[in-house]
XYZ file of C-alpha atoms in Angstrom:
783
model
C -0.198 -0.203 -0.561
C 2.249 2.103 0.881
C 5.127 1.499 -2.267
C 1.289 1.886 -4.317
C 0.774 5.883 -2.251
C 4.275 6.816 -3.625
C 3.731 5.580 -6.939
C 0.686 7.751 -7.114
C 2.107 11.259 -5.577
C 4.782 10.672 -7.934
C 2.124 9.704 -11.374
C 0.680 12.969 -9.492
C 3.387 15.220 -9.747
C 4.706 15.130 -12.934
C 0.915 14.733 -14.346
C 0.714 17.931 -12.122
C 3.937 19.070 -13.653
C 2.829 23.316 -13.309
C 0.918 23.122 -9.672
C 3.674 20.799 -9.058
C 6.584 23.188 -9.580
C 5.115 26.101 -7.607
C 4.475 23.532 -4.394
C 7.942 22.996 -4.990
C 9.464 26.307 -5.505
C 7.429 27.821 -2.259
C 8.312 24.932 0.037
C 11.431 25.113 -1.214
C 12.151 28.242 -0.588
C 9.949 28.050 2.682
C 12.435 25.982 4.311
C 15.418 27.619 3.159
C 14.324 30.475 4.519
C 13.318 28.823 8.043
C 17.000 26.524 7.819
C 18.667 29.781 7.802
C 17.318 31.365 10.764
C 17.158 28.140 12.562
C 20.273 28.057 12.000
C 21.410 31.850 13.387
C 18.958 31.053 16.100
C 19.900 27.850 17.124
C 23.892 29.738 17.003
C 22.188 32.727 19.347
C 21.027 30.654 22.167
C 24.205 28.242 22.408
C 26.376 31.568 24.048
C 27.798 29.838 27.063
C 25.887 26.754 26.989
C 30.282 24.856 26.463
C 31.591 25.789 30.131
C 30.869 22.207 32.152
C 29.469 25.113 34.877
C 27.641 26.894 32.965
C 24.280 26.364 34.896
C 26.570 28.175 38.491
C 28.503 30.701 36.217
C 26.862 34.129 37.475
C 27.738 38.034 36.990
C 27.273 40.298 39.799
C 24.947 43.520 38.014
C 24.651 46.344 40.069
C 21.549 48.792 40.055
C 21.232 52.328 41.320
C 17.706 54.556 41.546
C 18.034 57.736 40.611
C 15.559 61.052 41.362
C 12.107 60.263 39.903
C 12.306 56.240 40.345
C 14.997 55.548 37.054
C 16.715 52.303 37.852
C 20.515 51.931 35.933
C 21.208 49.056 36.185
C 25.551 47.983 35.481
C 27.748 44.965 35.292
C 30.713 47.557 36.448
C 31.999 46.975 39.759
C 34.185 47.717 42.836
C 36.904 45.211 42.521
C 36.587 44.734 46.177
C 33.197 43.308 45.986
C 34.618 39.919 44.100
C 37.748 38.719 47.062
C 33.668 39.706 49.781
C 30.797 37.865 47.215
C 33.483 34.824 47.929
C 35.029 35.387 51.399
C 31.443 36.450 53.127
C 29.168 33.537 51.265
C 29.450 29.566 51.616
C 26.959 29.778 48.987
C 29.921 31.373 46.635
C 32.412 28.569 46.082
C 35.340 30.985 43.979
C 34.827 34.244 41.875
C 36.326 36.037 39.764
C 37.211 39.835 38.589
C 37.188 40.302 34.896
C 38.488 43.606 32.100
C 39.183 43.805 28.748
C 41.319 46.693 27.688
C 41.458 47.191 24.372
C 43.811 49.167 21.609
C 47.288 48.083 23.323
C 50.315 47.720 21.708
C 51.245 44.494 21.676
C 55.273 44.012 20.275
C 57.477 40.818 19.968
C 60.565 41.526 18.673
C 60.465 43.527 15.091
C 56.510 43.160 15.156
C 54.234 45.304 16.783
C 50.780 45.571 16.441
C 47.033 47.174 18.505
C 45.159 44.294 19.559
C 41.971 45.054 21.133
C 40.867 41.392 23.048
C 43.116 42.145 25.972
C 42.116 41.050 29.635
C 42.235 40.769 32.990
C 41.246 38.181 35.620
C 42.124 36.827 38.477
C 44.045 33.480 38.226
C 40.736 31.718 38.861
C 39.375 32.381 35.522
C 40.353 29.821 33.782
C 39.210 27.097 36.267
C 35.404 28.798 36.526
C 34.941 29.397 32.997
C 35.748 26.205 29.878
C 38.488 27.846 27.954
C 40.998 24.689 27.394
C 44.861 25.546 27.253
C 46.895 23.320 24.393
C 49.674 24.636 26.840
C 50.727 25.029 30.418
C 48.091 24.052 33.849
C 45.087 26.098 33.761
C 45.341 26.035 37.645
C 48.611 27.554 37.914
C 49.057 29.925 34.643
C 48.055 32.850 35.926
C 49.798 32.916 39.287
C 52.766 35.130 37.981
C 51.926 38.494 38.172
C 54.475 38.644 34.365
C 52.684 35.718 32.985
C 50.332 35.710 29.792
C 47.650 34.021 28.522
C 47.553 34.002 24.737
C 45.175 32.452 22.172
C 46.270 29.522 19.020
C 45.696 33.012 17.041
C 47.873 34.919 18.743
C 50.804 32.368 18.920
C 50.560 31.310 15.083
C 50.479 35.663 14.689
C 52.846 36.231 16.684
C 55.476 33.007 17.040
C 54.575 30.956 13.635
C 56.287 28.098 14.053
C 58.583 28.422 17.293
C 57.550 27.852 20.834
C 55.723 30.580 22.443
C 56.313 29.297 25.950
C 58.399 31.312 27.989
C 58.976 34.508 25.361
C 58.420 38.019 26.531
C 55.829 40.341 25.029
C 56.270 43.740 25.497
C 53.040 45.888 26.296
C 52.747 49.688 25.168
C 56.688 49.749 24.979
C 56.895 49.545 28.708
C 55.458 47.078 30.423
C 56.552 42.510 29.889
C 55.001 40.147 29.886
C 56.089 36.054 30.165
C 54.390 33.110 27.562
C 53.133 30.296 30.230
C 50.030 29.079 28.254
C 48.216 28.530 25.238
C 44.867 28.521 25.379
C 42.213 27.383 22.318
C 41.015 30.966 20.119
C 37.645 31.484 22.263
C 34.520 30.148 20.595
C 32.273 32.536 18.960
C 29.196 31.756 21.200
C 30.662 33.440 24.356
C 30.613 37.510 25.591
C 33.925 37.397 26.192
C 36.079 38.201 23.453
C 39.711 37.745 24.040
C 43.619 36.849 22.762
C 45.296 37.563 25.686
C 44.872 36.980 29.298
C 46.736 38.521 32.119
C 46.498 38.594 35.569
C 44.248 41.163 37.326
C 46.448 42.610 39.552
C 48.925 44.256 37.070
C 46.104 46.274 35.849
C 46.891 49.087 38.830
C 50.458 49.000 36.086
C 47.349 50.467 33.752
C 46.074 53.066 35.844
C 43.233 51.719 37.669
C 42.773 49.885 41.671
C 43.296 46.886 42.089
C 41.349 47.225 45.843
C 38.782 49.432 47.164
C 35.100 50.511 46.358
C 35.406 53.640 44.983
C 36.042 52.830 41.548
C 33.955 50.338 39.015
C 35.210 49.698 36.224
C 35.309 45.789 35.904
C 32.913 41.921 35.509
C 32.876 40.231 38.351
C 31.447 36.230 37.637
C 30.399 34.420 41.103
C 30.407 29.857 41.155
C 27.924 28.963 43.561
C 27.956 25.375 45.110
C 25.389 22.848 43.494
C 22.042 23.042 44.495
C 21.984 26.089 44.981
C 19.067 28.369 44.649
C 20.715 31.528 42.768
C 17.744 33.542 44.047
C 18.171 32.622 47.578
C 22.070 33.662 46.948
C 20.523 37.871 45.820
C 18.105 37.818 48.276
C 21.311 38.010 50.161
C 23.979 39.398 48.592
C 21.916 42.324 48.150
C 23.571 45.381 50.129
C 26.954 43.832 50.230
C 28.331 47.313 48.310
C 25.774 49.960 51.431
C 27.450 47.656 53.996
C 30.854 47.551 53.374
C 31.756 51.387 51.385
C 30.360 54.340 52.374
C 26.771 54.117 52.799
C 26.705 53.719 48.773
C 23.194 52.705 48.107
C 23.837 50.843 45.401
C 22.247 47.465 45.208
C 23.379 43.815 43.512
C 22.401 40.583 42.163
C 23.010 37.732 40.232
C 22.844 37.108 35.947
C 22.965 33.700 34.460
C 25.753 33.001 33.106
C 23.864 31.817 30.115
C 21.336 35.212 30.007
C 23.880 37.376 29.605
C 23.960 37.475 25.351
C 20.303 37.790 25.054
C 18.247 39.102 27.875
C 21.407 42.435 28.859
C 19.383 44.955 26.742
C 18.237 46.907 29.848
C 21.841 46.687 31.236
C 24.047 49.465 30.538
C 27.461 48.378 29.176
C 29.433 48.775 26.370
C 28.365 46.579 23.812
C 25.216 44.982 23.297
C 24.948 42.654 20.422
C 22.217 40.047 20.551
C 18.540 40.725 22.239
C 16.325 37.979 22.620
C 13.372 39.448 20.718
C 15.235 39.302 17.932
C 15.263 35.797 18.521
C 11.980 36.029 18.976
C 11.057 38.300 15.446
C 13.546 36.229 13.473
C 11.796 32.821 14.390
C 8.255 34.399 13.541
C 9.124 35.259 10.933
C 10.742 32.002 9.450
C 7.869 30.454 10.905
C 5.502 32.338 8.979
C 7.220 32.039 5.779
C 7.451 28.671 6.284
C 3.294 28.676 6.869
C 2.573 30.500 3.530
C 4.402 27.876 1.341
C 1.768 25.635 3.633
C -1.213 27.964 2.602
C -0.063 27.591 -0.811
C -0.416 23.818 -1.127
C -3.538 23.642 0.333
C -4.817 26.573 -1.712
C -3.573 24.779 -4.786
C -4.633 21.179 -3.704
C -8.516 21.645 -2.189
C -9.040 24.012 -5.596
C -8.305 21.127 -8.331
C -10.006 18.724 -5.583
C -12.240 18.030 -8.768
C -9.187 16.390 -11.017
C -9.140 14.146 -7.984
C -12.691 13.402 -6.978
C -13.687 10.059 -9.260
C -10.399 8.737 -8.151
C -11.431 8.939 -5.118
C -14.911 7.970 -4.842
C -13.362 4.762 -7.176
C -11.022 4.103 -4.489
C -14.142 4.084 -1.455
C -16.055 2.136 -4.282
C -13.499 -0.951 -3.776
C -13.425 -0.661 -0.428
C -10.897 2.638 0.673
C -11.172 3.853 4.675
C -10.992 7.447 4.960
C -8.369 6.428 6.893
C -6.574 5.395 4.034
C -7.513 7.959 2.337
C -6.488 10.271 4.758
C -3.184 8.606 5.329
C -2.572 8.578 1.582
C -3.026 12.310 1.309
C -0.633 12.778 4.548
C 1.798 10.512 2.758
C 1.360 12.914 -1.034
C 2.196 16.487 1.322
C 5.182 14.620 3.190
C 7.080 13.227 0.197
C 6.576 16.906 -1.153
C 8.025 18.025 1.707
C 11.122 15.429 1.580
C 11.610 16.488 -2.042
C 11.477 20.428 -1.151
C 14.346 19.994 1.345
C 16.151 18.675 -0.989
C 15.690 21.743 -3.192
C 16.028 23.702 -0.435
C 19.934 22.503 1.044
C 20.664 23.236 -2.165
C 19.523 27.116 -1.513
C 20.577 27.156 1.571
C 24.814 25.979 0.231
C 23.432 28.575 -1.741
C 23.035 31.874 0.555
C 23.995 31.194 3.218
C 27.055 33.219 2.911
C 24.672 35.960 1.979
C 22.714 35.306 4.805
C 25.996 34.795 7.284
C 27.163 38.457 5.988
C 23.407 39.494 6.284
C 23.050 38.818 9.781
C 26.620 39.174 10.850
C 27.707 35.619 12.040
C 30.243 33.361 10.471
C 28.141 30.120 9.520
C 29.203 27.389 7.602
C 26.969 24.951 5.581
C 28.912 21.994 7.281
C 26.749 23.226 10.413
C 23.708 21.820 8.848
C 25.453 17.865 10.008
C 25.522 18.578 14.180
C 23.519 15.856 15.137
C 20.716 18.301 16.675
C 20.637 20.318 13.610
C 19.251 17.046 11.594
C 16.649 16.206 13.723
C 15.878 19.652 13.669
C 15.738 19.815 10.095
C 14.121 16.429 9.888
C 11.419 17.804 12.195
C 10.725 21.224 10.367
C 10.914 19.366 7.312
C 7.763 16.898 8.672
C 5.939 19.383 10.349
C 5.751 21.638 7.042
C 4.318 18.329 5.246
C 2.233 17.647 7.847
C 0.621 21.176 7.653
C 0.559 21.216 4.036
C -1.139 18.285 4.105
C -3.774 18.557 7.166
C -6.652 20.715 4.709
C -6.575 18.768 1.950
C -6.250 15.471 3.092
C -9.659 16.329 5.601
C -11.015 18.289 2.813
C -10.223 15.496 0.454
C -11.043 12.769 2.399
C -14.783 13.198 3.073
C -15.744 13.137 -0.409
C -19.376 11.063 -1.239
C -18.432 8.116 -4.594
C -22.421 8.463 -5.155
C -21.918 12.393 -5.098
C -18.426 11.974 -7.191
C -19.706 9.137 -9.555
C -22.977 10.220 -10.504
C -21.479 14.210 -11.327
C -23.205 15.540 -8.535
C -19.677 17.163 -7.041
C -19.133 20.803 -8.399
C -15.892 21.622 -8.208
C -13.931 24.627 -6.239
C -17.372 25.072 -4.144
C -16.620 23.739 -0.963
C -13.301 25.264 -0.327
C -13.970 28.751 -2.232
C -14.455 30.902 1.234
C -11.706 28.594 2.809
C -8.938 29.747 -0.029
C -10.127 33.143 0.179
C -9.014 33.202 4.258
C -6.034 31.891 3.171
C -5.280 33.774 0.690
C -5.689 36.555 2.938
C -3.920 36.014 5.410
C -0.731 35.451 3.639
C -0.644 39.052 2.044
C -1.376 40.086 6.107
C 1.604 38.448 7.467
C 3.113 39.800 3.808
C 1.591 43.437 3.961
C 3.265 43.400 7.943
C 6.383 42.465 6.756
C 6.698 45.425 3.761
C 5.423 48.386 6.393
C 7.573 47.371 8.578
C 10.488 47.332 5.702
C 9.293 50.713 4.574
C 8.958 51.882 8.636
C 12.560 50.698 9.658
C 13.698 52.500 6.897
C 12.598 55.307 7.317
C 14.132 55.329 10.371
C 17.543 54.648 9.402
C 17.281 57.339 6.721
C 16.446 59.256 9.797
C 18.993 58.461 12.058
C 21.630 59.212 8.908
C 20.649 62.953 8.428
C 19.484 63.767 12.175
C 22.207 66.819 13.582
C 23.908 64.876 16.452
C 24.760 68.148 17.642
C 28.855 68.368 16.578
C 30.285 68.580 13.097
C 31.614 64.816 12.266
C 32.692 65.606 9.218
C 36.433 64.832 8.018
C 37.459 64.190 11.018
C 39.852 61.307 12.109
C 40.637 59.828 15.665
C 44.149 58.306 16.805
C 44.421 56.460 19.523
C 46.006 57.834 21.630
C 48.735 55.558 24.194
C 49.049 56.761 27.497
C 52.839 56.724 27.076
C 52.382 59.760 24.923
C 50.855 61.333 26.445
C 53.497 64.046 27.839
C 54.056 64.484 24.118
C 50.074 65.905 23.315
C 51.159 69.210 22.496
C 53.761 68.910 20.365
C 51.991 66.216 18.143
C 48.802 68.762 18.268
C 51.526 71.309 16.865
C 53.317 69.387 14.611
C 50.180 67.969 12.975
C 49.089 71.867 12.816
C 52.021 72.934 10.169
C 50.310 70.222 7.903
C 48.505 72.843 5.870
C 45.483 70.461 4.853
C 44.702 70.790 8.619
C 42.607 73.108 10.025
C 42.376 72.067 13.724
C 43.379 69.710 16.194
C 42.099 68.577 19.500
C 41.733 65.800 22.158
C 39.091 63.755 24.628
C 39.106 60.876 26.759
C 35.628 59.798 24.546
C 35.092 60.403 21.322
C 31.431 61.998 20.795
C 29.018 59.877 20.071
C 30.469 56.838 22.372
C 30.197 57.986 26.381
C 32.306 56.950 28.581
C 33.201 58.031 31.991
C 30.600 58.115 34.355
C 29.936 58.861 37.776
C 27.138 59.226 40.351
C 26.452 62.222 41.406
C 24.680 63.617 44.824
C 25.969 66.778 45.546
C 26.058 70.065 43.443
C 24.879 73.789 44.857
C 21.543 74.570 45.168
C 20.366 70.144 45.461
C 17.245 69.604 46.808
C 17.915 66.428 49.062
C 17.629 63.142 48.160
C 18.387 63.796 44.425
C 20.809 61.586 42.607
C 22.045 61.991 38.829
C 23.727 60.370 36.482
C 26.696 62.111 34.936
C 28.750 61.646 31.499
C 32.825 62.816 31.957
C 34.533 63.693 28.613
C 37.976 65.007 29.909
C 38.780 68.147 26.892
C 41.282 70.014 25.777
C 40.419 74.115 25.192
C 39.987 73.542 20.702
C 37.452 71.184 21.568
C 34.277 73.596 21.545
C 36.000 74.934 17.866
C 37.082 71.552 16.804
C 33.837 70.046 16.363
C 31.892 73.416 16.329
C 29.726 72.820 19.377
C 27.797 76.029 20.710
C 27.855 77.777 23.815
C 24.162 78.337 25.215
C 25.253 80.610 27.884
C 28.867 80.804 29.710
C 31.772 80.675 28.148
C 33.908 77.957 27.243
C 37.873 77.014 28.160
C 40.127 80.207 27.497
C 44.352 79.064 27.339
C 44.772 82.358 28.990
C 43.052 81.517 32.112
C 45.231 78.864 34.090
C 42.299 79.155 36.648
C 39.998 77.084 34.248
C 42.139 74.151 34.831
C 41.207 73.018 38.414
C 38.513 75.447 38.911
C 35.796 75.345 36.546
C 33.162 72.967 34.937
C 31.838 73.383 31.269
C 27.673 71.505 31.799
C 25.533 70.685 29.108
C 22.117 72.087 29.401
C 20.741 68.489 30.148
C 22.258 68.894 32.892
C 21.069 71.898 33.863
C 17.349 69.883 33.501
C 18.734 67.301 35.514
C 20.190 69.195 38.523
C 17.044 71.836 38.580
C 19.405 74.622 38.011
C 18.084 78.444 37.167
C 21.193 80.322 36.603
C 23.974 78.049 36.243
C 26.421 79.673 36.128
C 28.853 80.103 38.720
C 27.301 77.215 41.058
C 29.267 74.807 42.156
C 29.816 71.008 41.339
C 32.427 68.465 41.355
C 34.443 71.013 43.595
C 34.559 73.703 40.435
C 32.951 76.755 39.048
C 30.421 76.215 36.620
C 31.798 78.936 33.434
C 29.812 77.729 30.740
C 26.401 75.937 29.066
C 27.195 73.867 26.107
C 24.149 73.081 24.053
C 22.608 69.493 24.161
C 24.940 67.584 21.464
C 25.053 63.085 21.384
C 27.390 61.880 23.384
C 25.515 57.997 23.031
C 23.270 56.803 20.024
C 19.899 57.957 19.190
C 18.541 55.269 21.576
C 19.482 57.318 24.476
C 17.913 61.215 25.323
C 20.972 63.528 25.245
C 22.667 62.268 28.823
C 23.652 65.311 31.587
C 27.176 65.297 31.297
C 30.498 67.345 32.327
C 33.525 68.477 30.176
C 36.403 68.730 32.133
C 39.869 70.493 30.985
C 42.316 68.356 31.274
C 44.993 67.067 28.320
C 46.090 64.682 30.826
C 43.404 62.420 30.989
C 43.285 62.769 26.795
C 42.783 59.428 24.881
C 42.438 60.376 21.277
C 43.500 63.153 19.525
C 41.498 64.221 16.483
C 42.095 66.203 13.790
C 39.692 68.098 10.965
C 41.355 67.937 7.843
C 40.593 68.936 4.362
C 38.075 67.104 2.130
C 40.509 67.190 -0.836
C 43.345 65.270 -1.274
C 42.243 62.842 1.486
C 45.039 60.440 1.004
C 47.493 62.826 0.692
C 46.966 64.125 3.927
C 47.079 60.640 5.697
C 50.149 60.003 5.132
C 51.549 63.596 6.176
C 49.988 62.900 9.019
C 51.427 59.258 9.349
C 55.139 60.909 8.756
C 54.355 63.300 11.412
C 53.198 61.154 13.748
C 56.087 58.319 13.228
C 58.762 61.898 13.961
C 57.290 61.945 17.608
C 56.694 58.544 18.309
C 58.340 56.680 16.231
C 58.071 53.126 18.616
C 54.194 53.328 18.151
C 52.333 52.123 14.652
C 49.834 55.089 13.086
C 46.026 54.147 13.746
C 43.226 55.961 12.333
C 39.604 55.354 11.969
C 36.752 58.130 10.347
C 34.530 59.797 12.830
C 31.374 59.433 10.579
C 32.725 56.117 10.503
C 32.948 54.930 13.544
C 29.691 56.087 14.768
C 28.102 54.879 11.997
C 29.031 51.421 14.019
C 26.185 52.493 16.299
C 23.711 51.577 14.340
C 25.457 48.198 12.806
C 22.670 46.183 15.335
C 19.729 48.663 12.949
C 20.894 48.685 9.674
C 21.007 44.607 10.382
C 17.734 44.308 11.537
C 17.163 46.344 8.249
C 17.907 43.816 5.637
C 16.500 41.544 7.397
C 13.113 42.427 7.516
C 13.915 43.528 3.609
C 14.769 39.940 2.890
C 11.820 38.386 4.248
C 9.321 41.130 3.278
C 10.601 39.945 -0.401
C 10.349 36.100 0.427
C 7.086 36.244 1.887
C 5.808 38.898 -1.047
C 7.510 36.231 -3.590
C 5.945 33.152 -1.773
C 2.218 34.638 -1.810
C 2.629 35.542 -5.273
C 3.784 31.946 -5.941
C 0.154 30.619 -5.188
C -1.740 33.460 -6.279
C -0.150 32.731 -9.054
C -1.041 29.359 -8.839
C -4.882 30.632 -7.785
C -5.534 32.933 -10.716
C -4.458 29.816 -13.716
C -6.614 27.183 -12.109
C -9.482 29.878 -11.521
C -8.855 31.129 -15.202
C -8.692 27.757 -16.556
C -12.395 27.020 -14.854
C -13.658 29.773 -16.295
C -12.422 29.951 -19.488
C -16.538 28.029 -21.564
C -17.615 31.376 -19.716
C -15.321 33.682 -21.106
C -15.898 32.549 -24.096
C -19.857 33.135 -24.096
C -18.766 36.700 -22.807
C -16.439 37.207 -25.670
C -19.099 36.178 -28.407
C -21.319 38.714 -26.433
C -19.213 41.653 -26.821
C -17.110 41.375 -23.419
C -13.830 43.659 -24.634
C -10.471 42.250 -22.770
C -10.414 45.136 -20.624
C -13.928 43.940 -18.565
C -12.795 40.158 -18.641
C -9.708 41.569 -17.491
C -11.046 43.160 -14.904
C -13.967 40.583 -13.728
C -11.441 37.937 -13.271
C -8.577 40.121 -11.575
C -11.650 41.306 -9.211
C -11.315 38.808 -6.087
C -7.263 39.276 -5.793
C -7.436 42.841 -5.679
C -10.271 42.314 -3.322
C -8.158 40.150 -1.551
C -5.244 42.140 -1.429
C -6.760 44.977 -0.215
C -8.954 43.577 2.527
C -5.885 42.062 3.640
C -3.427 45.841 3.793
C -6.511 46.677 5.645
C -6.619 43.802 8.072
C -2.133 44.605 8.119
C -2.366 48.088 8.870
C -3.155 47.972 12.619
C -1.169 45.218 12.947
C 2.041 46.934 11.240
C 1.489 50.049 13.162
C 1.154 48.781 16.528
C 4.059 46.578 16.178
C 6.251 49.285 14.075
C 5.270 52.032 17.047
C 6.950 49.805 19.865
C 10.129 49.365 17.357
C 10.635 53.618 17.097
C 9.736 53.467 21.211
C 13.001 51.926 21.344
C 14.642 54.836 20.301
C 14.893 58.466 21.903
C 14.335 60.305 19.068
C 12.766 58.844 16.087
C 10.895 59.242 12.841
C 6.697 59.252 12.805
C 4.549 57.204 11.451
C 2.587 58.744 9.079
C -0.044 58.055 6.355
C 2.703 57.385 3.604
C 4.793 54.114 5.628
C 1.066 52.687 5.157
C 0.023 53.674 1.966
C 2.760 53.171 -0.416
C 2.999 49.389 0.811
C -0.227 49.171 0.473
C 0.430 50.312 -3.331
C 3.128 48.152 -3.843
C 1.531 44.555 -2.812
C -1.253 46.059 -5.164
C 0.695 46.536 -8.365
C 3.379 43.065 -7.482
C -0.181 41.141 -6.897
C -1.343 42.774 -10.291
C 1.775 41.716 -12.173
C 1.396 38.208 -10.815
C -1.522 37.557 -12.208
C -1.743 40.080 -15.254
C -0.141 36.990 -17.241
C -2.343 33.927 -16.573
C -5.355 36.120 -16.607
C -4.921 38.241 -19.700
C -4.249 34.506 -21.737
C -7.306 33.577 -20.475
C -8.216 37.071 -22.015
C -7.392 36.333 -25.222
C -8.517 33.470 -26.241
C -10.054 32.006 -28.656
C -13.746 32.237 -27.679
C -14.274 29.649 -30.344
C -11.556 27.301 -29.057
C -12.866 28.771 -25.036
C -16.022 26.901 -25.855
C -14.665 23.330 -26.961
C -13.472 23.384 -23.278
C -14.446 20.432 -22.620
């Protein structure tokens, strides 16, 4: 019987090549999209799960309540917190402090390179986390203060084929470390990305404190004992900072390691790359695109039900039960799904590189051969076959043999309402995605055009090593002598990327209990002019006034509002007097409102040199800058980036989302139109004789086209009417993630409606026109 079912299914595919091709193409595209997004989701969910103790590792999170009830959460902790957690709470077996300092100059013999993955950790780090060592003992490899553990990638990069053990690396041209271990490259599915690991205590050589409660800059991870409820531990450690520090009202709790990647959006970190809502959104997109393909199968199968009515009637006459017929139709749909899987895998092989670039992840075709992925693919394909076949199986198997064999059965009438519902559902999903595509595009365009409050064009950013701070004035003078250089300046932070933060609870005129979060940027006197910032009140720093160095401070308008200052000039803040109020400009991305900021004159805290250059002959200007740099700092490579390009990185995730939504909308529209094409062909075929009679009676081509396309246009319009409020709500939630965003207008909904109407008409156009152009004589001879 099974062999007979397979033969029947294959014969049906050969006999109805056009409709089978539409079904196969739709299912193949749907499965291919589902497979690629499945790989992406699996990778997102796999973060940190490779650690042996992943269920017992937690990260300490600090919470702070500001004025107005706003609560801020941080991963930055004071260095004293880690040892206290281990010593005072028996549920915590081990704790480690961890920090990463980017852009360190690493030198070995004649090779010197700025590296990003330079990290500090307590010795227990490699025993808590599972980062296997190729060479060295994880228990002792970080015990020596001068030791350094490097990745396999760095071992090959600096030492090629020679043994790296015991070799000396010079960091920032001043600190020596000896290689004591080589570890496997850190997996991509870890939020801890580093290539160099040195003992935490040596971070003091880089200007950071290694104990105390006053400096918040590092992460603390803890290992809990087995079978310990971390919620109970949270209750115990809640006030650990306030109990040991000078009355700071910070609270602490623990975040599970496995939740860090996807559940840290509300925590202030240097970079949040993952978000659980994107996993949900992309998963829903994959499901709906695959569901659209399944709907095509249902529609085309039920629409052509009359072609199989006699077969069903004969099978029932010779003794086939309805259960057997249901199994047959389910078997046919599952067979078609597995045939589609073969084509889908081919599409995945071709499209996976492009999808990897689109999603920002490196995914290879070999990932499909993992055991869990194979079972996942089989489950998805089986579900696809079952969903595709469920309605046709129940619908077709219900035909009564007497009615069918007497030709009382009328083709297409029983499933017409159901088919309309499915087509409308398809275009609801498609229209929601297309509206989302337009809104995301409008928001990204808004971000590009939004004035950030400063001039970012033609500004070169150069990292300033700590050793070169004494030569800062000489560097600026040397750069300023280049004719193409317009202005120079320095600061501790790049505009658009705020760094230092303090909690301010003391200023002149403060009302009781008020606390604000204040950003700090240490600058020189030329900062205002280079970025073309504007003063709202007072003045900026002057080179002629030596008192500005220690007795003055400039704040922004947001700080004035946060501190409720009516007349800020002369008021005391940060032990200095306010000499000026600068107009608000963005020190973070447009996801956030302009926050309170203090701009402090202190060149010794500078980390970047900014050079504004002419737009003409940029390459020559950069070469001259490099030559000037080399004459003053020959031991340090000249590395730079343009400010506008750096700021573009703030919206990398948003652009990635936009690309995924665009691709998803196009695929959903393609799959929906495949179904529309099949239905248009079927309806034109079913009304062949009617069309012939109408033409004989004088109907025009335009009239027949209108007659045949009217239902399709009506379905698409209904779908857009339903989709608009759904998409409007979803996009309003999306736009609310930005402090500054475009507005939802009529154009956001009207253009997608017009687009779907045009594409739907173009899809059915050929089939409808071919029916309308047909010779009426041949049409009347039909059947």
